[in-house]
Amino acid sequence: MSEFRGVDFFLLDELLTDEELAMREAVRTFVDREFIDNRAIEEHHRAGTFPRDLPQKLGELGVLGPTLPDEYGCLGASSVAYGLMMQELERGDSGLRSFASVQGSLCMYPIYTFGSEEQKRHYLPKMARGELVACFGLTEPDHGSDPGGMETKAVRDGDGWVLNGSKMWITNGGIADIAIVWAKTEEDIRGFIVPTDAPGFSAPSIEGKFSLRASVTSELILQDVRVGPEALLPHSGGLKSPLMCLTQARYGIVWGVIGSMMAVFDEALRYTGSRTQFDRPLSSFQLVQRKLVMMHSELTKAQLIALRLGRLKDEGKMKHYHVSFGKRNNCKAAREVAKLGRELLGANGVCDEYQVMRHLMNIESVYTYEGTNEIHTLALGAHLTGHAAFRG
Amino acid sequence: MKIFVCVKPVPDTAAKIKVGGGASIDPAGVKFVLGPYDSRAASKAIALRDAAGDGSEVVAVAAGNPNKGESEARKRIKDVLALGADRGILIPDESYENRDPLAVAKALAAAIKNEGEFDLVFTGRQAVDDQAFSVGPMLATLLGVPCVTDVVGLEVDGKTATVKRAAEGRVEVLSVNLPCVITAQRDLAEEQYPKLKEILKANKKKIDTFSFEWPAPAYRVTELSPPPEPAAGKIVGEGPDAVPELVRLLREEAKALSF
């Protein structure tokens, strides 16, 4: 049994409902049993393999698209509950959380928001159960922070479409059954549900990652991929549509990285408490305490931000700049916490017997994807000043 | 089939128990959970119900102080509902912390009798906090039915059950008439964690209150003190010659080996 202890310095648990607490506990136990206690996550990380039964297990647990309504096989859970689920998954590994973020926030959300009733009924229940895996194709090799510059095109062909282009850094790409592909039509940017077995579609894996090694990252290549009219997400239109998806996923990351921080802090606190140098526990030294306090403070502040953000989201008051604030702050905090945790574990901190280095490596991706720190800084700058520094 | 599962909130096994200054532990900062044996009992009960089909139900029963926070007892009933049980019964007891096992067994028996016929009653083999091992057998006596303790396997066939129980150095297989009381060992069922959908459903399931006239305590805890410091390790010898003695001690005293 894992001895993991979460952090609740400001008694935030008192602000959570019994239901939210019970759901957090259930996901925490799931992650312990399936990935931590048996060290499965270390093995996947070391081998660079994706746990192939993860989609189905997460589906059974209920963490895929859980905020969507139960009429589509989802739970209708609160956004705070969703955040806590992402926190607990990422406490295990950012790769686990990334899978759930992509499936739920980046793929189920657009089908729910921009899809036809028929598309929703066809896809969402299977996706919630993890029977159908999806990926989200927005970023391109030459267009990362500036997705509006995309080159992927969709051209009308009879009553259907022909898609050409390529997408990069696509989580779940190689294991997906469908891809939500964003492409420029003559009129606007639109979203398409593309079956990954369509002729002309391929998803070569991106190898050699030092980060998110238990997660599949791929390139998507679309060469004259023909899809029927039913592939188009009818209510999608403009760059705003994929950006709305990103807001959802970024919200999950604001919570997710708290899990990473908790794992690292818990490990560092235990390690420095039990390791003796100069006849005293490491944690009795001032310089060690300073690092522990810095980690704990960043973690606690991140929790306060996430909970307020979640309640705003549930009340329908959350704006994209609130999410930018949370993503920017919490990812930066998690990066710092992972680094300090690694330092506190000394040489042991670089081995995968401990978790800190895995989290440290993972967080580099999480810090970068879904809007870099710089992009969120500029989004906030634009909100404060009215001047969008990233537009020409 | 009608199955009752009696559960008790206990401190998380990872919790650090603080004693001193009274006859109960300091609950500050202690997280209460469904006991690990109770949880296996619940999982087994739910699996039996599912196998038995229509008309079967699992009812979770707990006694506890309804005024403390949101009632740990109610929360533990909800834990069982989230594993898939059908409904719950809460027996309020404002002095729950000072209650002796016989009183608890009487309350549980009254609540179960009040429901009429039943087939099985499960309890955990022990509560992992006070480790009294008492409520299950007492409950069976009060209900006038057989009790099988430390059960690691159970199959029901009509009005009898084939039960495996862990005895010293062997597993006993028994045939027992229903209704009966079963106290669960860990191996009775695999550990289940609740599905999120069931947690949400659990909130909509019914938890009835059963009022019980609590008797005056037959015994009560008068004082708590911390356990003695563990004795220093024992060196049984050196080299290969020491191995047989070490194995004997691990098997017989530490119970760490089962072969």
PDB file of N, CA and C in Angstrom, chain A residues 6-65:
ATOM      1  N   GLY A   6      -1.129  13.447   0.630  1.00  0.00           N
ATOM      2  CA  GLY A   6      -1.326  14.699  -0.089  1.00  0.00           C
ATOM      3  C   GLY A   6      -1.043  15.874   0.835  1.00  0.00           C
ATOM      4  N   VAL A   7      -1.055  17.044   0.246  1.00  0.00           N
ATOM      5  CA  VAL A   7      -0.824  18.257   1.025  1.00  0.00           C
ATOM      6  C   VAL A   7      -2.138  19.024   1.101  1.00  0.00           C
ATOM      7  N   ASP A   8      -2.502  19.440   2.307  1.00  0.00           N
ATOM      8  CA  ASP A   8      -3.709  20.272   2.441  1.00  0.00           C
ATOM      9  C   ASP A   8      -3.474  21.304   3.533  1.00  0.00           C
ATOM     10  N   PHE A   9      -2.527  22.175   3.289  1.00  0.00           N
ATOM     11  CA  PHE A   9      -2.073  23.136   4.291  1.00  0.00           C
ATOM     12  C   PHE A   9      -3.195  24.090   4.702  1.00  0.00           C
ATOM     13  N   PHE A  10      -3.981  24.554   3.721  1.00  0.00           N
ATOM     14  CA  PHE A  10      -5.032  25.530   4.021  1.00  0.00           C
ATOM     15  C   PHE A  10      -6.411  24.902   4.162  1.00  0.00           C
ATOM     16  N   LEU A  11      -6.442  23.606   4.502  1.00  0.00           N
ATOM     17  CA  LEU A  11      -7.696  22.903   4.757  1.00  0.00           C
ATOM     18  C   LEU A  11      -8.678  23.064   3.593  1.00  0.00           C
ATOM     19  N   LEU A  12      -8.148  22.976   2.387  1.00  0.00           N
ATOM     20  CA  LEU A  12      -9.006  23.120   1.208  1.00  0.00           C
ATOM     21  C   LEU A  12      -9.983  21.955   1.081  1.00  0.00           C
ATOM     22  N   ASP A  13      -9.647  20.824   1.700  1.00  0.00           N
ATOM     23  CA  ASP A  13     -10.587  19.692   1.647  1.00  0.00           C
ATOM     24  C   ASP A  13     -11.950  20.082   2.215  1.00  0.00           C
ATOM     25  N   GLU A  14     -11.933  21.036   3.147  1.00  0.00           N
ATOM     26  CA  GLU A  14     -13.205  21.478   3.727  1.00  0.00           C
ATOM     27  C   GLU A  14     -14.075  22.181   2.698  1.00  0.00           C
ATOM     28  N   LEU A  15     -13.464  22.630   1.606  1.00  0.00           N
ATOM     29  CA  LEU A  15     -14.229  23.325   0.568  1.00  0.00           C
ATOM     30  C   LEU A  15     -14.667  22.370  -0.548  1.00  0.00           C
ATOM     31  N   LEU A  16     -14.316  21.108  -0.401  1.00  0.00           N
ATOM     32  CA  LEU A  16     -14.715  20.124  -1.406  1.00  0.00           C
ATOM     33  C   LEU A  16     -15.944  19.362  -0.918  1.00  0.00           C
ATOM     34  N   THR A  17     -16.787  18.946  -1.845  1.00  0.00           N
ATOM     35  CA  THR A  17     -17.956  18.157  -1.457  1.00  0.00           C
ATOM     36  C   THR A  17     -17.507  16.725  -1.155  1.00  0.00           C
ATOM     37  N   ASP A  18     -18.349  15.999  -0.424  1.00  0.00           N
ATOM     38  CA  ASP A  18     -18.062  14.589  -0.137  1.00  0.00           C
ATOM     39  C   ASP A  18     -17.836  13.818  -1.433  1.00  0.00           C
ATOM     40  N   GLU A  19     -18.645  14.179  -2.428  1.00  0.00           N
ATOM     41  CA  GLU A  19     -18.561  13.506  -3.720  1.00  0.00           C
ATOM     42  C   GLU A  19     -17.207  13.756  -4.380  1.00  0.00           C
ATOM     43  N   GLU A  20     -16.774  15.008  -4.320  1.00  0.00           N
ATOM     44  CA  GLU A  20     -15.474  15.351  -4.905  1.00  0.00           C
ATOM     45  C   GLU A  20     -14.345  14.634  -4.169  1.00  0.00           C
ATOM     46  N   LEU A  21     -14.453  14.596  -2.844  1.00  0.00           N
ATOM     47  CA  LEU A  21     -13.424  13.903  -2.057  1.00  0.00           C
ATOM     48  C   LEU A  21     -13.416  12.409  -2.368  1.00  0.00           C
ATOM     49  N   ALA A  22     -14.601  11.838  -2.486  1.00  0.00           N
ATOM     50  CA  ALA A  22     -14.682  10.393  -2.758  1.00  0.00           C
ATOM     51  C   ALA A  22     -14.119  10.079  -4.144  1.00  0.00           C
ATOM     52  N   MET A  23     -14.374  10.960  -5.092  1.00  0.00           N
ATOM     53  CA  MET A  23     -13.848  10.712  -6.440  1.00  0.00           C
ATOM     54  C   MET A  23     -12.329  10.855  -6.465  1.00  0.00           C
ATOM     55  N   ARG A  24     -11.807  11.830  -5.741  1.00  0.00           N
ATOM     56  CA  ARG A  24     -10.357  11.973  -5.652  1.00  0.00           C
ATOM     57  C   ARG A  24      -9.736  10.713  -5.052  1.00  0.00           C
ATOM     58  N   GLU A  25     -10.365  10.235  -3.991  1.00  0.00           N
ATOM     59  CA  GLU A  25      -9.865   9.048  -3.309  1.00  0.00           C
ATOM     60  C   GLU A  25      -9.870   7.833  -4.248  1.00  0.00           C
ATOM     61  N   ALA A  26     -10.940   7.721  -5.021  1.00  0.00           N
ATOM     62  CA  ALA A  26     -11.060   6.568  -5.927  1.00  0.00           C
ATOM     63  C   ALA A  26      -9.954   6.596  -6.982  1.00  0.00           C
ATOM     64  N   VAL A  27      -9.679   7.772  -7.529  1.00  0.00           N
ATOM     65  CA  VAL A  27      -8.636   7.859  -8.560  1.00  0.00           C
ATOM     66  C   VAL A  27      -7.256   7.656  -7.924  1.00  0.00           C
ATOM     67  N   ARG A  28      -7.101   8.186  -6.709  1.00  0.00           N
ATOM     68  CA  ARG A  28      -5.821   8.013  -5.999  1.00  0.00           C
ATOM     69  C   ARG A  28      -5.550   6.524  -5.777  1.00  0.00           C
ATOM     70  N   THR A  29      -6.565   5.801  -5.329  1.00  0.00           N
ATOM     71  CA  THR A  29      -6.406   4.363  -5.087  1.00  0.00           C
ATOM     72  C   THR A  29      -6.124   3.636  -6.404  1.00  0.00           C
ATOM     73  N   PHE A  30      -6.849   4.018  -7.447  1.00  0.00           N
ATOM     74  CA  PHE A  30      -6.625   3.407  -8.762  1.00  0.00           C
ATOM     75  C   PHE A  30      -5.162   3.568  -9.190  1.00  0.00           C
ATOM     76  N   VAL A  31      -4.649   4.772  -9.061  1.00  0.00           N
ATOM     77  CA  VAL A  31      -3.270   5.042  -9.498  1.00  0.00           C
ATOM     78  C   VAL A  31      -2.272   4.261  -8.638  1.00  0.00           C
ATOM     79  N   ASP A  32      -2.526   4.208  -7.333  1.00  0.00           N
ATOM     80  CA  ASP A  32      -1.660   3.416  -6.453  1.00  0.00           C
ATOM     81  C   ASP A  32      -1.630   1.958  -6.882  1.00  0.00           C
ATOM     82  N   ARG A  33      -2.829   1.377  -7.027  1.00  0.00           N
ATOM     83  CA  ARG A  33      -2.907  -0.054  -7.300  1.00  0.00           C
ATOM     84  C   ARG A  33      -2.380  -0.419  -8.689  1.00  0.00           C
ATOM     85  N   GLU A  34      -2.705   0.400  -9.661  1.00  0.00           N
ATOM     86  CA  GLU A  34      -2.394   0.018 -11.042  1.00  0.00           C
ATOM     87  C   GLU A  34      -1.015   0.467 -11.516  1.00  0.00           C
ATOM     88  N   PHE A  35      -0.474   1.501 -10.890  1.00  0.00           N
ATOM     89  CA  PHE A  35       0.768   2.061 -11.436  1.00  0.00           C
ATOM     90  C   PHE A  35       1.899   2.283 -10.446  1.00  0.00           C
ATOM     91  N   ILE A  36       1.577   2.575  -9.180  1.00  0.00           N
ATOM     92  CA  ILE A  36       2.640   2.933  -8.239  1.00  0.00           C
ATOM     93  C   ILE A  36       3.102   1.706  -7.449  1.00  0.00           C
ATOM     94  N   ASP A  37       2.149   1.044  -6.773  1.00  0.00           N
ATOM     95  CA  ASP A  37       2.531  -0.065  -5.889  1.00  0.00           C
ATOM     96  C   ASP A  37       3.287  -1.152  -6.649  1.00  0.00           C
ATOM     97  N   ASN A  38       2.880  -1.421  -7.879  1.00  0.00           N
ATOM     98  CA  ASN A  38       3.527  -2.484  -8.664  1.00  0.00           C
ATOM     99  C   ASN A  38       4.661  -1.937  -9.546  1.00  0.00           C
ATOM    100  N   ARG A  39       4.967  -0.676  -9.403  1.00  0.00           N
ATOM    101  CA  ARG A  39       6.038   0.010 -10.142  1.00  0.00           C
ATOM    102  C   ARG A  39       5.840  -0.057 -11.649  1.00  0.00           C
ATOM    103  N   ALA A  40       4.609  -0.258 -12.089  1.00  0.00           N
ATOM    104  CA  ALA A  40       4.348  -0.358 -13.538  1.00  0.00           C
ATOM    105  C   ALA A  40       4.731   0.937 -14.255  1.00  0.00           C
ATOM    106  N   ILE A  41       4.533   2.050 -13.586  1.00  0.00           N
ATOM    107  CA  ILE A  41       4.804   3.309 -14.291  1.00  0.00           C
ATOM    108  C   ILE A  41       6.303   3.482 -14.559  1.00  0.00           C
ATOM    109  N   GLU A  42       7.133   3.044 -13.587  1.00  0.00           N
ATOM    110  CA  GLU A  42       8.581   3.107 -13.838  1.00  0.00           C
ATOM    111  C   GLU A  42       8.966   2.240 -15.032  1.00  0.00           C
ATOM    112  N   GLU A  43       8.350   1.058 -15.086  1.00  0.00           N
ATOM    113  CA  GLU A  43       8.696   0.150 -16.182  1.00  0.00           C
ATOM    114  C   GLU A  43       8.304   0.741 -17.530  1.00  0.00           C
ATOM    115  N   HIS A  44       7.116   1.321 -17.596  1.00  0.00           N
ATOM    116  CA  HIS A  44       6.688   1.927 -18.861  1.00  0.00           C
ATOM    117  C   HIS A  44       7.578   3.118 -19.220  1.00  0.00           C
ATOM    118  N   HIS A  45       7.910   3.886 -18.193  1.00  0.00           N
ATOM    119  CA  HIS A  45       8.755   5.053 -18.447  1.00  0.00           C
ATOM    120  C   HIS A  45      10.124   4.608 -18.960  1.00  0.00           C
ATOM    121  N   ARG A  46      10.674   3.593 -18.302  1.00  0.00           N
ATOM    122  CA  ARG A  46      12.016   3.136 -18.692  1.00  0.00           C
ATOM    123  C   ARG A  46      12.000   2.555 -20.103  1.00  0.00           C
ATOM    124  N   ALA A  47      10.969   1.760 -20.383  1.00  0.00           N
ATOM    125  CA  ALA A  47      10.894   1.117 -21.697  1.00  0.00           C
ATOM    126  C   ALA A  47      10.344   2.050 -22.774  1.00  0.00           C
ATOM    127  N   GLY A  48       9.791   3.169 -22.360  1.00  0.00           N
ATOM    128  CA  GLY A  48       9.184   4.070 -23.335  1.00  0.00           C
ATOM    129  C   GLY A  48       7.936   3.468 -23.964  1.00  0.00           C
ATOM    130  N   THR A  49       7.136   2.798 -23.136  1.00  0.00           N
ATOM    131  CA  THR A  49       5.933   2.139 -23.655  1.00  0.00           C
ATOM    132  C   THR A  49       4.673   2.724 -23.036  1.00  0.00           C
ATOM    133  N   PHE A  50       3.621   2.686 -23.802  1.00  0.00           N
ATOM    134  CA  PHE A  50       2.318   3.164 -23.338  1.00  0.00           C
ATOM    135  C   PHE A  50       1.563   1.978 -22.749  1.00  0.00           C
ATOM    136  N   PRO A  51       0.940   2.133 -21.572  1.00  0.00           N
ATOM    137  CA  PRO A  51       0.137   1.024 -21.019  1.00  0.00           C
ATOM    138  C   PRO A  51      -1.108   0.805 -21.889  1.00  0.00           C
ATOM    139  N   ARG A  52      -1.082  -0.250 -22.693  1.00  0.00           N
ATOM    140  CA  ARG A  52      -2.131  -0.396 -23.713  1.00  0.00           C
ATOM    141  C   ARG A  52      -3.523  -0.577 -23.122  1.00  0.00           C
ATOM    142  N   ASP A  53      -3.587  -1.076 -21.885  1.00  0.00           N
ATOM    143  CA  ASP A  53      -4.920  -1.237 -21.302  1.00  0.00           C
ATOM    144  C   ASP A  53      -5.393   0.024 -20.563  1.00  0.00           C
ATOM    145  N   LEU A  54      -4.585   1.094 -20.651  1.00  0.00           N
ATOM    146  CA  LEU A  54      -4.952   2.320 -19.932  1.00  0.00           C
ATOM    147  C   LEU A  54      -6.303   2.896 -20.385  1.00  0.00           C
ATOM    148  N   PRO A  55      -6.548   3.019 -21.707  1.00  0.00           N
ATOM    149  CA  PRO A  55      -7.819   3.628 -22.118  1.00  0.00           C
ATOM    150  C   PRO A  55      -9.035   2.925 -21.516  1.00  0.00           C
ATOM    151  N   GLN A  56      -9.020   1.599 -21.580  1.00  0.00           N
ATOM    152  CA  GLN A  56     -10.170   0.853 -21.070  1.00  0.00           C
ATOM    153  C   GLN A  56     -10.282   0.984 -19.543  1.00  0.00           C
ATOM    154  N   LYS A  57      -9.136   0.929 -18.866  1.00  0.00           N
ATOM    155  CA  LYS A  57      -9.170   1.050 -17.399  1.00  0.00           C
ATOM    156  C   LYS A  57      -9.662   2.422 -16.963  1.00  0.00           C
ATOM    157  N   LEU A  58      -9.181   3.456 -17.659  1.00  0.00           N
ATOM    158  CA  LEU A  58      -9.635   4.801 -17.300  1.00  0.00           C
ATOM    159  C   LEU A  58     -11.111   4.965 -17.632  1.00  0.00           C
ATOM    160  N   GLY A  59     -11.542   4.293 -18.710  1.00  0.00           N
ATOM    161  CA  GLY A  59     -12.956   4.334 -19.075  1.00  0.00           C
ATOM    162  C   GLY A  59     -13.827   3.682 -18.012  1.00  0.00           C
ATOM    163  N   GLU A  60     -13.382   2.534 -17.536  1.00  0.00           N
ATOM    164  CA  GLU A  60     -14.139   1.847 -16.480  1.00  0.00           C
ATOM    165  C   GLU A  60     -14.199   2.689 -15.214  1.00  0.00           C
ATOM    166  N   LEU A  61     -13.076   3.333 -14.902  1.00  0.00           N
ATOM    167  CA  LEU A  61     -13.026   4.179 -13.716  1.00  0.00           C
ATOM    168  C   LEU A  61     -13.956   5.386 -13.873  1.00  0.00           C
ATOM    169  N   GLY A  62     -13.976   5.944 -15.073  1.00  0.00           N
ATOM    170  CA  GLY A  62     -14.907   7.042 -15.342  1.00  0.00           C
ATOM    171  C   GLY A  62     -14.260   8.409 -15.495  1.00  0.00           C
ATOM    172  N   VAL A  63     -12.957   8.447 -15.786  1.00  0.00           N
ATOM    173  CA  VAL A  63     -12.278   9.754 -15.841  1.00  0.00           C
ATOM    174  C   VAL A  63     -12.176  10.319 -17.254  1.00  0.00           C
ATOM    175  N   LEU A  64     -12.794   9.664 -18.235  1.00  0.00           N
ATOM    176  CA  LEU A  64     -12.700  10.182 -19.603  1.00  0.00           C
ATOM    177  C   LEU A  64     -13.924  11.059 -19.913  1.00  0.00           C
ATOM    178  N   GLY A  65     -13.678  12.338 -20.081  1.00  0.00           N
ATOM    179  CA  GLY A  65     -14.770  13.283 -20.360  1.00  0.00           C
ATOM    180  C   GLY A  65     -15.832  13.314 -19.270  1.00  0.00           C
TER     181      GLY A  65
END
